């Protein structure tokens, strides 16, 4: 129904935080690396939300006429939609963020091993 709205909302918040906290003009290398990592999270969230929105359009759950979400036509369906957003949407947003975080950790350790010129198996 509208589970894609939760990762989309997270993506908007991430975009605002990136714009405010990680300014483009900063030449600090750590800030640039953080900006690139946050941009990756942004792309994952926006891309996943867009794909889910297309899937919901294909199944007729999103229309191009108000109220846009078919679940908002009756009051009974609104609670079902909100429950889906609270369970499925939050779960998806959490999972995407967790996968991104794990990817950042793996990247950190790979760079650390390369800097120490250690084989990855020894780390």
mmCIF file of C-alpha atoms in Angstrom, residues 33-102:
data_model
loop_
_atom_site.group_PDB
_atom_site.id
_atom_site.type_symbol
_atom_site.label_atom_id
_atom_site.label_comp_id
_atom_site.label_asym_id
_atom_site.label_seq_id
_atom_site.Cartn_x
_atom_site.Cartn_y
_atom_site.Cartn_z
ATOM 1 C CA UNK A 33 34.479 10.177 2.584
ATOM 2 C CA UNK A 34 31.483 10.535 4.910
ATOM 3 C CA UNK A 35 29.648 12.484 2.208
ATOM 4 C CA UNK A 36 30.252 9.678 -0.307
ATOM 5 C CA UNK A 37 29.032 7.045 2.141
ATOM 6 C CA UNK A 38 25.912 9.011 2.991
ATOM 7 C CA UNK A 39 25.285 9.550 -0.730
ATOM 8 C CA UNK A 40 25.344 5.770 -1.152
ATOM 9 C CA UNK A 41 22.681 5.388 1.557
ATOM 10 C CA UNK A 42 20.666 8.104 -0.163
ATOM 11 C CA UNK A 43 20.790 6.270 -3.490
ATOM 12 C CA UNK A 44 19.820 2.977 -1.878
ATOM 13 C CA UNK A 45 16.805 4.512 -0.144
ATOM 14 C CA UNK A 46 15.589 6.604 -3.106
ATOM 15 C CA UNK A 47 16.116 3.735 -5.549
ATOM 16 C CA UNK A 48 14.316 1.198 -3.395
ATOM 17 C CA UNK A 49 11.434 3.581 -2.772
ATOM 18 C CA UNK A 50 11.109 4.321 -6.489
ATOM 19 C CA UNK A 51 11.050 0.615 -7.369
ATOM 20 C CA UNK A 52 8.433 -0.070 -4.709
ATOM 21 C CA UNK A 53 6.321 2.847 -5.912
ATOM 22 C CA UNK A 54 6.427 1.483 -9.472
ATOM 23 C CA UNK A 55 5.454 -1.962 -8.185
ATOM 24 C CA UNK A 56 2.537 -0.459 -6.253
ATOM 25 C CA UNK A 57 1.450 1.446 -9.379
ATOM 26 C CA UNK A 58 1.581 -1.778 -11.384
ATOM 27 C CA UNK A 59 -0.695 -3.485 -8.855
ATOM 28 C CA UNK A 60 -3.114 -0.548 -8.836
ATOM 29 C CA UNK A 61 -2.453 0.501 -5.246
ATOM 30 C CA UNK A 62 -1.340 3.955 -6.383
ATOM 31 C CA UNK A 63 -3.439 5.986 -8.802
ATOM 32 C CA UNK A 64 -2.971 9.315 -10.520
ATOM 33 C CA UNK A 65 -6.198 10.755 -9.102
ATOM 34 C CA UNK A 66 -6.782 11.868 -5.517
ATOM 35 C CA UNK A 67 -6.414 10.397 -2.912
ATOM 36 C CA UNK A 68 -3.585 8.693 -4.908
ATOM 37 C CA UNK A 69 -3.445 5.701 -2.547
ATOM 38 C CA UNK A 70 -6.360 3.313 -2.967
ATOM 39 C CA UNK A 71 -6.085 2.455 0.740
ATOM 40 C CA UNK A 72 -7.218 5.980 1.620
ATOM 41 C CA UNK A 73 -10.642 5.623 0.001
ATOM 42 C CA UNK A 74 -12.262 4.128 3.094
ATOM 43 C CA UNK A 75 -11.485 4.776 6.760
ATOM 44 C CA UNK A 76 -11.078 1.051 7.490
ATOM 45 C CA UNK A 77 -8.271 0.717 4.974
ATOM 46 C CA UNK A 78 -6.373 3.710 6.366
ATOM 47 C CA UNK A 79 -5.569 1.805 9.569
ATOM 48 C CA UNK A 80 -4.416 -1.200 7.543
ATOM 49 C CA UNK A 81 -2.166 1.108 5.496
ATOM 50 C CA UNK A 82 -0.719 2.748 8.616
ATOM 51 C CA UNK A 83 -0.081 -0.664 10.159
ATOM 52 C CA UNK A 84 1.737 -1.782 6.997
ATOM 53 C CA UNK A 85 3.824 1.386 7.029
ATOM 54 C CA UNK A 86 4.684 0.847 10.702
ATOM 55 C CA UNK A 87 5.678 -2.782 10.238
ATOM 56 C CA UNK A 88 6.815 -3.407 6.661
ATOM 57 C CA UNK A 89 7.971 0.137 5.861
ATOM 58 C CA UNK A 90 9.993 0.591 9.041
ATOM 59 C CA UNK A 91 11.431 -2.901 8.629
ATOM 60 C CA UNK A 92 12.541 -2.165 5.064
ATOM 61 C CA UNK A 93 14.082 1.171 6.034
ATOM 62 C CA UNK A 94 15.917 -0.463 8.936
ATOM 63 C CA UNK A 95 17.170 -3.331 6.771
ATOM 64 C CA UNK A 96 18.467 -1.009 4.031
ATOM 65 C CA UNK A 97 20.238 1.138 6.611
ATOM 66 C CA UNK A 98 21.696 -1.948 8.317
ATOM 67 C CA UNK A 99 22.999 -3.346 5.014
ATOM 68 C CA UNK A 100 24.535 0.049 4.247
ATOM 69 C CA UNK A 101 26.168 0.131 7.688
ATOM 70 C CA UNK A 102 27.600 -3.362 7.238
#
